[in-house]
XYZ file of N, CA and C in Angstrom:
267
model
N 17.906 3.939 28.057
C 17.815 5.358 27.821
C 16.409 5.802 28.190
N 16.325 6.931 28.773
C 15.033 7.510 29.101
C 14.816 8.725 28.198
N 13.636 8.820 27.622
C 13.280 9.926 26.742
C 12.124 10.682 27.387
N 12.225 11.986 27.399
C 11.184 12.816 27.994
C 10.503 13.626 26.901
N 9.178 13.590 26.903
C 8.387 14.373 25.960
C 7.726 15.520 26.708
N 7.771 16.677 26.138
C 7.088 17.826 26.724
C 5.816 18.075 25.921
N 4.691 17.900 26.586
C 3.385 18.086 25.963
C 2.639 19.129 26.775
N 2.065 20.116 26.121
C 1.298 21.123 26.875
C 0.229 20.450 27.743
N 0.012 20.985 28.930
C -0.902 20.374 29.890
C -2.291 20.132 29.315
N -2.824 21.104 28.586
C -4.183 20.926 28.063
C -4.247 19.795 27.039
N -3.202 19.652 26.251
C -3.154 18.565 25.268
C -2.977 17.234 25.987
N -2.107 17.193 26.982
C -1.879 15.970 27.744
C -3.160 15.520 28.438
N -3.909 16.435 28.984
C -5.172 16.098 29.642
C -6.150 15.476 28.643
N -6.209 16.071 27.472
C -7.110 15.545 26.446
C -6.684 14.143 26.001
N -5.379 13.958 25.812
C -4.876 12.653 25.384
C -5.053 11.597 26.474
N -4.932 12.005 27.724
C -5.053 11.075 28.842
C -6.505 10.785 29.196
N -7.438 11.521 28.624
C -8.856 11.357 28.962
C -9.387 9.968 28.625
N -8.731 9.273 27.723
C -9.190 7.923 27.354
C -8.976 6.929 28.488
N -8.197 7.315 29.468
C -7.964 6.450 30.617
C -6.786 5.517 30.470
N -6.240 5.407 29.281
C -5.084 4.532 29.111
C -3.797 5.282 29.461
N -2.742 4.522 29.680
C -1.449 5.059 30.089
C -0.816 5.823 28.921
N -0.750 7.125 29.064
C -0.224 7.972 27.991
C 1.247 7.667 27.697
N 2.036 7.380 28.724
C 3.448 7.044 28.512
C 3.587 5.774 27.682
N 2.763 4.785 28.002
C 2.812 3.522 27.254
C 2.379 3.733 25.811
N 1.327 4.519 25.614
C 0.874 4.800 24.250
C 1.957 5.508 23.447
N 2.663 6.431 24.071
C 3.740 7.149 23.377
C 4.865 6.187 23.004
N 5.227 5.293 23.938
C 6.273 4.308 23.658
C 5.860 3.399 22.509
N 4.624 2.907 22.555
C 4.143 2.017 21.496
C 4.123 2.717 20.141
N 3.668 3.951 20.110
C 3.604 4.691 18.847
C 5.002 4.921 18.285
N 5.935 5.300 19.149
C 7.311 5.528 18.708
C 7.930 4.234 18.179
N 7.827 3.162 18.976
C 8.443 1.892 18.594
C 7.816 1.344 17.314
N 6.499 1.444 17.201
C 5.820 0.951 16.010
C 6.254 1.743 14.774
N 6.368 3.038 14.903
C 6.837 3.869 13.784
C 8.242 3.497 13.346
N 9.115 3.241 14.311
C 10.490 2.850 13.976
C 10.541 1.466 13.334
N 9.674 0.570 13.796
C 9.593 -0.763 13.192
C 9.108 -0.660 11.748
N 8.046 0.104 11.535
C 7.497 0.247 10.189
C 8.483 0.925 9.244
N 9.342 1.792 9.786
C 10.353 2.464 8.966
C 11.561 1.573 8.702
N 11.574 0.385 9.309
C 12.689 -0.534 9.097
C 13.872 -0.294 10.007
N 13.698 0.507 11.055
C 14.798 0.810 11.968
C 14.895 -0.162 13.131
N 13.842 -0.968 13.344
C 13.830 -1.974 14.405
C 13.441 -3.322 13.818
N 14.050 -4.361 14.328
C 13.660 -5.713 13.966
C 12.519 -6.156 14.883
N 11.882 -7.269 14.552
C 10.825 -7.786 15.427
C 11.355 -8.111 16.824
N 12.528 -8.772 16.953
C 13.036 -9.022 18.316
C 13.310 -7.725 19.090
N 13.804 -6.703 18.416
C 14.040 -5.423 19.083
C 12.733 -4.774 19.516
N 11.719 -4.836 18.655
C 10.416 -4.279 18.990
C 9.835 -5.009 20.198
N 9.948 -6.309 20.193
C 9.456 -7.115 21.320
C 10.172 -6.735 22.614
N 11.473 -6.532 22.531
C 12.257 -6.161 23.711
C 11.850 -4.787 24.234
N 11.739 -3.811 23.345
C 11.379 -2.449 23.748
C 10.016 -2.426 24.420
N 9.070 -3.186 23.871
C 7.709 -3.163 24.397
C 7.504 -4.134 25.555
N 8.511 -4.969 25.827
C 8.449 -5.860 26.975
C 7.515 -7.045 26.815
N 7.293 -7.480 25.582
C 6.451 -8.643 25.349
C 7.254 -9.901 25.642
N 6.660 -10.812 26.386
C 7.344 -12.041 26.776
C 7.330 -13.102 25.681
N 6.349 -13.024 24.797
C 6.233 -14.059 23.767
C 6.092 -13.440 22.385
N 6.381 -14.247 21.391
C 6.197 -13.842 20.003
C 4.711 -13.637 19.708
N 3.864 -14.451 20.334
C 2.418 -14.309 20.147
C 1.924 -12.953 20.629
N 2.473 -12.474 21.719
C 2.075 -11.160 22.234
C 2.443 -10.068 21.231
N 3.633 -10.188 20.652
C 4.049 -9.208 19.635
C 3.150 -9.307 18.407
N 2.861 -10.518 17.963
C 1.985 -10.699 16.804
C 0.615 -10.073 17.056
N 0.085 -10.253 18.263
C -1.198 -9.649 18.615
C -1.143 -8.140 18.573
N -0.045 -7.575 19.071
C 0.142 -6.120 19.040
C 0.193 -5.621 17.598
N 0.971 -6.297 16.749
C 1.084 -5.880 15.350
C -0.262 -5.986 14.641
N -0.979 -7.060 14.897
C -2.291 -7.240 14.273
C -3.253 -6.153 14.732
N -3.253 -5.843 16.026
C -4.137 -4.810 16.566
C -3.850 -3.447 15.951
N -2.601 -3.263 15.506
C -2.203 -2.006 14.892
C -2.164 -2.094 13.372
N -2.759 -3.171 12.848
C -2.866 -3.390 11.406
C -1.522 -3.322 10.688
N -0.526 -3.972 11.299
C 0.792 -4.107 10.685
C 0.939 -5.568 10.313
N 1.036 -5.827 9.028
C 1.062 -7.194 8.530
C 2.479 -7.589 8.152
N 2.724 -8.883 8.167
C 4.037 -9.386 7.782
C 4.337 -9.027 6.331
N 5.574 -8.742 6.079
C 6.017 -8.487 4.718
C 6.366 -9.840 4.109
N 5.346 -10.524 3.604
C 5.475 -11.894 3.106
C 5.085 -11.901 1.641
N 6.053 -12.152 0.790
C 5.825 -12.074 -0.649
C 5.485 -13.445 -1.227
N 5.041 -13.427 -2.467
C 4.784 -14.680 -3.182
C 6.086 -15.483 -3.292
N 7.206 -14.805 -3.466
C 8.491 -15.492 -3.541
C 8.803 -16.196 -2.223
N 8.461 -15.572 -1.093
C 8.647 -16.216 0.209
C 7.820 -17.495 0.275
N 6.571 -17.425 -0.170
C 5.695 -18.590 -0.167
C 6.274 -19.710 -1.022
N 6.700 -19.381 -2.221
C 7.248 -20.402 -3.128
C 8.518 -21.015 -2.555
N 9.359 -20.220 -1.931
C 10.592 -20.726 -1.332
C 10.259 -21.713 -0.199
N 9.271 -21.382 0.609
C 8.878 -22.270 1.699
C 8.218 -23.538 1.172
N 7.417 -23.404 0.134
C 6.781 -24.589 -0.455
C 7.839 -25.531 -1.022
N 8.851 -24.973 -1.695
C 9.926 -25.798 -2.257
C 10.700 -26.496 -1.136
N 10.943 -25.800 -0.060
C 11.656 -26.417 1.076
C 10.834 -27.553 1.673
N 9.541 -27.359 1.796
C 8.691 -28.422 2.329
C 8.665 -29.627 1.407
N 8.635 -29.376 0.095
C 8.667 -30.490 -0.862
C 9.980 -31.277 -0.735
N 11.085 -30.562 -0.582
C 12.375 -31.224 -0.415
C 12.405 -32.095 0.845
N 11.655 -31.677 1.853
C 11.604 -32.434 3.108
C 10.567 -33.557 3.077
N 9.848 -33.660 1.951
C 8.886 -34.733 1.797
C 7.466 -34.373 2.197
N 7.203 -33.097 2.423
C 5.853 -32.662 2.742
C 5.216 -32.063 1.491
N 3.944 -32.341 1.276
C 3.245 -31.741 0.138
C 3.586 -32.426 -1.164
N 2.955 -31.877 -2.203
C 3.164 -32.462 -3.531
C 3.728 -31.433 -4.468
């Protein structure tokens, strides 16, 4: 799907003055907002943004200060699984 944004010329010029690709910035902002709202999964976000690796997506999320939703319960569940597998004490 192609989405078209109409931005007044003077505003577009100001936004484009940073030298970065305004279309890409708009796509990233939209996709990141949808991810943060819970409307996109990490694989979907990676696909939309065209990242080839999980590391590239992680770098993008970190650069945008989006952290994993990792709870203490997640940690305890993983620790218990590792103990069952013979790792850790």
